[in-house]
Amino acid sequence: MSNRFINILVPVVSIILGLIVGAIVMVFSGYDPIKAYIALWNGIFGSPYAMGETIRQISPYILAGLAVAFAFRTGLFNIGVEGQLIVGWFAAAYIGMAVELPAIIHLPLALLAAAVAGALWGLIPGILKARFGVHEVIVTIMMNYIALHTVNALIKSISGGSYKTEKIHETASLRSEFLSNLTDFSTLHYGILVALAMVIVMWFILEKTKTGFELKSVGFNDQASQYAGMNVKKNIVLSMLISGAFAGLGGAMEALGTFGNIVSRSAFTGIGFDGIAVALLGANTPLGVVFGASLFGSLTYGAGNMPNEAGVPIEIVSIVIALIILFVASGYIIRVVLSKMSKKKEAK
Amino acid sequence: MNLLDFLYFIVPMTIAYAAPLILTAIGGVFSERSGVVNIGLEGLMVMGAFIGILFNLFYADTFGAWTPWLALIVAMIVSALFSIIHAVASITFRADQVVSGVAINMLGIAIALFSVKMIFDKGQTDFIQRSIPLIDIPYLSDIPFLGPLLFEGLYGSSILAIAVAFLAWFIIYKTPFGLRLRSVGEHPMAADTMGINVSKIRYIAVIISGGLAGIGGAIYSQTMTGDFGHATINGQGFMALAALIFGKWHPIGAMGAALFFGFAQALAISAPGIDIDFIQKIPTVYFHILPYVLTILALAGFIGRANAPKANGEPYIKGNR
């Protein structure tokens, strides 16, 4: 079995194992796993409406996944996607609500605001890592909580004490009557196009530019890169900036497309953390992220159908997602088992 | 409200908020000193909080006043078992320890909420009838000033937390096991050469961290919230992680940091009700983000990189140099 084949097989095996363990959990809890998975399937593909909503759900997942994957390629683990997404969400909602401009300027401006907000939130851990060698994992976790509390306070102050902001103007909206009619009046919006465009942007930066080459090089070996004359510190900061911008755009999907405003939250959205799973499953490549996001976006949206149709709590899907991450992370052992199996076959 | 009343009010609250953080952070000290990064503290705490409430609800009639204490023990056992997943993935399967920890966090909250929905058919549990009681310590509480400040209206669990911190210091710095633990975290290959079973020590350390985080979670849910829902623990585990780093991977340091974070939390929650002018003027959001901002500043400023155990986060592979 070739190495490349095993690399593709590891995530596939992980997904299957995750679903199987999820089924075992359901059996032991007295639920019918087959009925549950059929409900999940119907929740994703059952109707044009469900499919529209599923695609809508996939857009922020793609962007969150890209954010994690991009930083990973430079050897950075950005757990702060969640916080960067929240500040992006707020920035987009604020620009969408507070200014009045023609759509051609307003929408790009709102998207840009989200990207800039996310980038700034990523910049802080980037600088701390580059300048002081502080581990980015801890800083980004802390930045998540700072984002959550700060945005809640900002929502309260700009809405005059309320827990949510006013709806954005039509001119900043990503909503599309065409896509909505196509999918039986779902909330599907143009965000998916933005997300796919960013997939191409990430591919282009990494594969076609000198900057991308440097970023990847730092990820492979920062000391060798330094020796070869690259500015490692600059690349670390740049990587976190771009990663944060992707995450911020993910927040814009929610602000300008799905919800049209931002509501004060007591806990995280979870999209940023799922982005880690998406990136891992997609092996940190742009195309892989699209697949990973499609899987997790579908699972999370489809799960909503499980309580009604099969009487299974929605959280079973979170269990399955967590298990898949655990299995992908433990890829070493799956590799060992797979290569042993293939050796046995060859011996025969 | 004068300063004395303020102190009488805020100090006990600080200790109450700090207790779960102390225990969880000490758990983290064990795990990270052995070289296993434990971002999963949050998930382990969630598990402890959930099990604590569950046991308390089901057995309050059977065990009476002992219920919350037995709940702590059961929560400790379940979280310790749960942490074995992290141990297997990150020690035996050589998974990225941070990723495995993230998975533990997601798994912890997902399993807990799944069970809540299954058992109670709603988003949160009922309220417990027997929470951890407040006690006055005899004689000590009669001391003027210090008595009412530190020894009156205290949760028994807070005494436990502080005792565990000193016990952990003794174990880590004064016993053979502690020496092995530290050596495995600093230089596993050297430790292995000296005949120490690296994997075994790391397993024990991760399981200890699970157990302590479980107690921490159960204390939090049985003193602060009284029920369990999706936002019960909300970041306490990460704050414990911050306390551990702020305290330079040292049990007593971690306790100090946890007490400070407890103070920040107590201020944030009670600030609107405190009738002192300058506190009223500060928006509560500053108190909410204070622990996190301070941790970042501490990392950037006066805590160097040299303090983290050297082999922290690296799986030990025999024969690799």
Short mmCIF file of C-alpha atoms in Angstrom, two decimals, chain B:
data_model
loop_
_atom_site.label_atom_id
_atom_site.label_comp_id
_atom_site.label_asym_id
_atom_site.label_seq_id
_atom_site.Cartn_x
_atom_site.Cartn_y
_atom_site.Cartn_z
CA MET B 1 -20.00 49.88 52.20
CA ASN B 2 -16.68 50.48 53.87
CA LEU B 3 -13.46 48.65 53.14
CA LEU B 4 -13.86 46.18 56.02
CA ASP B 5 -17.33 45.08 54.90
CA PHE B 6 -16.01 44.79 51.37
CA LEU B 7 -13.19 42.50 52.53
CA TYR B 8 -15.55 40.35 54.62
CA PHE B 9 -17.66 39.96 51.52
CA ILE B 10 -15.06 39.46 48.80
CA VAL B 11 -12.45 37.29 50.53
CA PRO B 12 -14.70 34.28 51.26
CA MET B 13 -16.14 34.56 47.76
CA THR B 14 -12.65 34.64 46.27
CA ILE B 15 -11.70 31.45 48.10
CA ALA B 16 -14.95 29.79 47.01
CA TYR B 17 -14.33 30.62 43.35
CA ALA B 18 -10.67 29.66 43.58
CA ALA B 19 -11.16 26.16 45.05
CA PRO B 20 -12.21 24.39 41.82
CA LEU B 21 -9.47 26.24 39.92
CA ILE B 22 -6.83 25.22 42.46
CA LEU B 23 -7.68 21.52 42.24
CA THR B 24 -7.88 21.49 38.45
CA ALA B 25 -4.68 23.50 38.06
CA ILE B 26 -2.84 21.13 40.42
CA GLY B 27 -4.08 18.26 38.25
CA GLY B 28 -2.62 20.08 35.28
CA VAL B 29 0.69 20.48 37.15
CA PHE B 30 0.94 16.70 37.54
CA SER B 31 0.14 16.04 33.89
CA GLU B 32 2.39 18.72 32.41
CA ARG B 33 5.26 17.99 34.80
CA SER B 34 5.26 14.47 33.34
CA GLY B 35 5.42 15.93 29.83
CA VAL B 36 1.81 15.57 28.73
CA VAL B 37 0.08 18.82 27.77
CA ASN B 38 -3.45 18.73 29.08
CA ILE B 39 -5.71 21.18 27.26
CA GLY B 40 -8.49 18.71 28.08
CA LEU B 41 -8.83 20.01 31.67
CA GLU B 42 -12.01 21.81 30.65
CA GLY B 43 -13.62 18.61 29.39
CA LEU B 44 -12.50 16.68 32.46
CA MET B 45 -14.00 19.38 34.68
CA VAL B 46 -17.25 19.28 32.72
CA MET B 47 -17.42 15.54 33.29
CA GLY B 48 -16.78 16.01 37.03
CA ALA B 49 -19.41 18.75 37.30
CA PHE B 50 -21.98 16.61 35.53
CA ILE B 51 -21.29 13.42 37.49
CA GLY B 52 -21.26 15.37 40.76
CA ILE B 53 -24.73 16.79 40.10
CA LEU B 54 -26.06 13.47 38.82
CA PHE B 55 -24.89 11.53 41.88
CA ASN B 56 -26.17 14.23 44.18
CA LEU B 57 -29.63 14.22 42.58
CA PHE B 58 -30.01 10.45 42.63
CA TYR B 59 -28.56 9.60 46.03
CA ALA B 60 -29.38 12.63 48.19
CA ASP B 61 -32.11 10.60 49.95
CA THR B 62 -29.84 7.63 50.58
CA PHE B 63 -26.76 9.33 51.92
CA GLY B 64 -28.16 12.52 53.41
CA ALA B 65 -25.52 15.02 54.48
CA TRP B 66 -22.71 12.89 53.07
CA THR B 67 -24.05 13.17 49.52
CA PRO B 68 -21.97 16.10 48.20
CA TRP B 69 -18.75 14.55 49.54
CA LEU B 70 -19.48 11.14 48.06
CA ALA B 71 -20.37 12.95 44.83
CA LEU B 72 -16.87 14.42 44.79
CA ILE B 73 -15.36 10.94 45.06
CA VAL B 74 -17.56 9.50 42.32
CA ALA B 75 -16.80 12.49 40.08
CA MET B 76 -13.11 11.98 40.73
CA ILE B 77 -13.29 8.32 39.69
CA VAL B 78 -15.33 8.95 36.55
CA SER B 79 -13.14 11.84 35.38
CA ALA B 80 -10.02 9.81 36.09
CA LEU B 81 -11.40 7.03 33.91
CA PHE B 82 -12.36 9.56 31.25
CA SER B 83 -8.84 10.99 31.24
CA ILE B 84 -7.48 7.57 30.27
CA ILE B 85 -8.71 8.33 26.74
CA HIS B 86 -6.34 11.31 26.64
CA ALA B 87 -3.56 9.19 28.13
CA VAL B 88 -3.95 6.37 25.59
CA ALA B 89 -4.16 8.76 22.64
CA SER B 90 -1.26 11.00 23.63
CA ILE B 91 1.10 8.48 25.25
CA THR B 92 0.52 5.14 23.53
CA PHE B 93 -0.88 6.31 20.19
CA ARG B 94 1.50 9.32 20.00
CA ALA B 95 -1.31 11.67 19.03
CA ASP B 96 -0.72 15.42 19.02
CA GLN B 97 -1.44 16.16 22.69
CA VAL B 98 -3.09 19.50 21.99
CA VAL B 99 -5.42 18.00 19.40
CA SER B 100 -6.25 15.10 21.69
CA GLY B 101 -6.97 17.60 24.48
CA VAL B 102 -9.30 19.56 22.20
CA ALA B 103 -11.10 16.31 21.39
CA ILE B 104 -11.42 15.56 25.13
CA ASN B 105 -13.04 18.96 25.66
CA MET B 106 -15.55 18.39 22.87
CA LEU B 107 -16.20 14.82 23.98
CA GLY B 108 -16.68 15.80 27.63
CA ILE B 109 -19.33 18.43 26.99
CA ALA B 110 -21.01 16.30 24.30
CA ILE B 111 -21.28 13.18 26.48
CA ALA B 112 -22.51 15.22 29.45
CA LEU B 113 -25.19 17.05 27.45
CA PHE B 114 -26.21 13.87 25.64
CA SER B 115 -26.72 12.17 29.00
CA VAL B 116 -28.62 15.15 30.40
CA LYS B 117 -31.02 15.06 27.44
CA MET B 118 -31.38 11.30 27.80
CA ILE B 119 -32.04 11.30 31.54
CA PHE B 120 -33.90 14.57 32.09
CA ASP B 121 -35.31 15.15 28.60
CA LYS B 122 -34.32 18.84 28.73
CA GLY B 123 -31.26 21.06 28.38
CA GLN B 124 -30.20 21.10 32.03
CA THR B 125 -30.57 18.98 35.15
CA ASP B 126 -32.83 19.71 38.11
CA PHE B 127 -31.41 21.67 41.03
CA ILE B 128 -29.71 19.70 43.77
CA GLN B 129 -31.14 19.84 47.28
CA ARG B 130 -27.90 19.19 49.14
CA SER B 131 -25.08 21.44 48.02
CA ILE B 132 -21.74 21.61 49.80
CA PRO B 133 -22.51 23.35 53.12
CA LEU B 134 -20.82 26.43 54.52
CA ILE B 135 -19.04 25.83 57.81
CA ASP B 136 -17.42 27.91 60.56
CA ILE B 137 -14.14 26.57 61.85
CA PRO B 138 -14.31 26.37 65.67
CA TYR B 139 -11.87 28.55 67.69
CA LEU B 140 -10.15 29.95 64.56
CA SER B 141 -13.28 31.87 63.61
CA ASP B 142 -13.14 33.66 66.96
CA ILE B 143 -9.91 35.45 66.06
CA PRO B 144 -10.69 39.13 65.55
CA PHE B 145 -10.59 40.34 61.92
CA LEU B 146 -8.93 37.19 60.49
CA GLY B 147 -11.61 34.92 61.93
CA PRO B 148 -14.61 36.29 60.07
CA LEU B 149 -12.40 36.97 57.05
CA LEU B 150 -10.94 33.51 56.51
CA PHE B 151 -12.62 31.00 58.81
CA GLU B 152 -16.31 31.87 58.80
CA GLY B 153 -18.79 30.73 56.16
CA LEU B 154 -16.20 28.62 54.43
CA TYR B 155 -16.86 25.71 52.09
CA GLY B 156 -15.23 22.52 53.39
CA SER B 157 -14.18 21.89 49.80
CA SER B 158 -12.00 25.03 49.85
CA ILE B 159 -9.98 23.61 52.75
CA LEU B 160 -9.63 20.41 50.73
CA ALA B 161 -8.32 22.36 47.74
CA ILE B 162 -5.68 24.20 49.74
CA ALA B 163 -4.65 20.99 51.48
CA VAL B 164 -4.27 19.25 48.12
CA ALA B 165 -2.03 22.07 46.88
CA PHE B 166 0.41 21.56 49.77
CA LEU B 167 0.18 17.79 49.45
CA ALA B 168 0.97 18.08 45.73
CA TRP B 169 3.98 20.26 46.52
CA PHE B 170 5.21 17.57 48.96
CA ILE B 171 4.64 14.75 46.46
CA ILE B 172 6.27 16.51 43.53
CA TYR B 173 9.31 17.88 45.35
CA LYS B 174 9.89 15.56 48.32
CA THR B 175 9.09 12.01 47.24
CA PRO B 176 10.78 9.54 44.84
CA PHE B 177 7.63 9.49 42.74
CA GLY B 178 7.80 13.27 42.37
CA LEU B 179 11.41 13.14 41.27
CA ARG B 180 10.54 10.52 38.66
CA LEU B 181 7.59 12.57 37.53
CA ARG B 182 9.74 15.64 37.00
CA SER B 183 12.56 13.74 35.32
CA VAL B 184 10.15 12.13 32.86
CA GLY B 185 8.86 15.58 31.93
CA GLU B 186 12.30 17.12 31.56
CA HIS B 187 14.28 14.40 29.85
CA PRO B 188 12.38 11.16 29.26
CA MET B 189 15.29 9.42 27.58
CA ALA B 190 17.60 9.98 30.55
CA ALA B 191 14.84 8.81 32.87
CA ASP B 192 14.30 5.71 30.75
CA THR B 193 18.01 4.93 30.84
CA MET B 194 17.85 5.05 34.65
CA GLY B 195 15.14 2.41 34.60
CA ILE B 196 12.08 4.58 35.02
CA ASN B 197 9.01 3.44 33.12
CA VAL B 198 8.20 6.64 31.22
CA SER B 199 4.79 5.55 29.93
CA LYS B 200 3.66 4.31 33.34
CA ILE B 201 4.59 7.57 35.09
CA ARG B 202 2.87 9.58 32.38
CA TYR B 203 -0.26 7.45 32.59
CA ILE B 204 -0.40 7.92 36.36
CA ALA B 205 0.12 11.68 35.99
CA VAL B 206 -2.65 12.09 33.42
CA ILE B 207 -5.05 10.00 35.51
CA ILE B 208 -4.26 12.11 38.60
CA SER B 209 -5.00 15.23 36.56
CA GLY B 210 -8.32 13.69 35.49
CA GLY B 211 -9.26 12.84 39.05
CA LEU B 212 -8.40 16.29 40.43
CA ALA B 213 -10.16 18.08 37.57
CA GLY B 214 -13.18 15.86 38.27
CA ILE B 215 -13.25 16.95 41.92
CA GLY B 216 -12.76 20.56 40.81
CA GLY B 217 -15.72 20.35 38.43
CA ALA B 218 -17.92 18.68 41.03
CA ILE B 219 -17.05 21.34 43.61
CA TYR B 220 -17.89 24.09 41.13
CA SER B 221 -21.26 22.62 40.22
CA GLN B 222 -22.17 21.81 43.83
CA THR B 223 -21.22 25.20 45.24
CA MET B 224 -21.78 27.71 42.44
CA THR B 225 -24.51 26.57 40.09
CA GLY B 226 -26.49 23.79 41.76
CA ASP B 227 -27.44 22.27 38.43
CA PHE B 228 -25.68 21.23 35.23
CA GLY B 229 -26.21 22.72 31.78
CA HIS B 230 -24.19 23.64 28.72
CA ALA B 231 -22.71 26.79 30.27
CA THR B 232 -21.99 25.43 33.76
CA ILE B 233 -18.24 25.13 33.45
CA ASN B 234 -17.78 27.61 30.59
CA GLY B 235 -14.03 28.22 30.62
CA GLN B 236 -13.14 27.26 34.20
CA GLY B 237 -10.86 24.52 32.87
CA PHE B 238 -9.05 26.94 30.60
CA MET B 239 -8.74 29.36 33.49
CA ALA B 240 -7.16 26.55 35.50
CA LEU B 241 -4.76 26.00 32.61
CA ALA B 242 -3.92 29.69 32.76
CA ALA B 243 -3.38 29.44 36.52
CA LEU B 244 -1.01 26.56 35.99
CA ILE B 245 1.10 28.56 33.53
CA PHE B 246 0.84 31.74 35.59
CA GLY B 247 2.05 29.70 38.57
CA LYS B 248 5.04 28.45 36.59
CA TRP B 249 4.06 24.76 36.73
CA HIS B 250 4.47 24.83 40.52
CA PRO B 251 1.65 23.63 42.83
CA ILE B 252 1.89 26.54 45.25
CA GLY B 253 2.32 29.02 42.41
CA ALA B 254 -0.72 27.54 40.71
CA MET B 255 -2.69 27.93 43.93
CA GLY B 256 -1.68 31.58 44.18
CA ALA B 257 -2.68 32.22 40.59
CA ALA B 258 -5.97 30.39 41.11
CA LEU B 259 -6.72 32.55 44.16
CA PHE B 260 -6.04 35.64 42.10
CA PHE B 261 -8.32 34.46 39.28
CA GLY B 262 -10.92 33.60 41.90
CA PHE B 263 -10.70 37.20 43.10
CA ALA B 264 -11.18 38.51 39.55
CA GLN B 265 -14.22 36.28 39.06
CA ALA B 266 -15.71 37.22 42.40
CA LEU B 267 -15.27 40.90 41.54
CA ALA B 268 -16.76 40.47 38.08
CA ILE B 269 -19.87 38.79 39.42
CA SER B 270 -20.42 40.95 42.45
CA ALA B 271 -19.16 44.29 41.09
CA PRO B 272 -22.61 45.71 40.23
CA GLY B 273 -23.71 45.09 43.81
CA ILE B 274 -20.65 46.53 45.53
CA ASP B 275 -21.32 49.98 46.80
CA ILE B 276 -17.82 51.37 46.33
CA ASP B 277 -17.49 54.24 43.93
CA PHE B 278 -14.41 53.31 41.91
CA ILE B 279 -15.52 49.71 41.41
CA GLN B 280 -18.93 50.89 40.20
CA LYS B 281 -17.24 53.02 37.56
CA ILE B 282 -15.30 50.15 36.00
CA PRO B 283 -17.36 48.23 33.41
CA THR B 284 -17.69 44.57 34.46
CA VAL B 285 -16.25 43.36 31.16
CA TYR B 286 -12.81 44.39 32.42
CA PHE B 287 -13.13 42.02 35.36
CA HIS B 288 -14.34 39.26 33.06
CA ILE B 289 -11.33 39.48 30.76
CA LEU B 290 -8.81 40.28 33.49
CA PRO B 291 -7.55 36.71 34.13
CA TYR B 292 -7.03 36.11 30.43
CA VAL B 293 -5.32 39.43 29.74
CA LEU B 294 -3.05 38.95 32.75
CA THR B 295 -2.07 35.48 31.60
CA ILE B 296 -1.10 36.80 28.18
CA LEU B 297 0.86 39.66 29.73
CA ALA B 298 2.56 37.27 32.13
CA LEU B 299 3.56 34.97 29.30
CA ALA B 300 4.91 37.85 27.25
CA GLY B 301 6.61 39.56 30.14
CA PHE B 302 7.94 38.14 33.32
CA ILE B 303 7.56 34.41 32.77
CA GLY B 304 10.24 33.13 30.48
CA ARG B 305 9.99 30.07 28.33
CA ALA B 306 12.52 28.22 30.46
CA ASN B 307 9.95 27.32 33.09
CA ALA B 308 7.88 24.85 31.10
CA PRO B 309 8.96 21.23 31.49
CA LYS B 310 11.36 20.60 28.62
CA ALA B 311 9.70 17.51 27.16
CA ASN B 312 6.18 18.96 27.55
CA GLY B 313 4.07 18.01 24.57
CA GLU B 314 6.46 15.54 23.02
CA PRO B 315 5.53 11.89 22.82
CA TYR B 316 8.36 9.68 24.02
CA ILE B 317 9.49 7.22 21.39
CA LYS B 318 11.96 4.66 22.64
CA GLY B 319 15.26 4.69 20.77
CA ASN B 320 14.66 8.10 19.17
CA ARG B 321 17.18 10.80 19.86
#
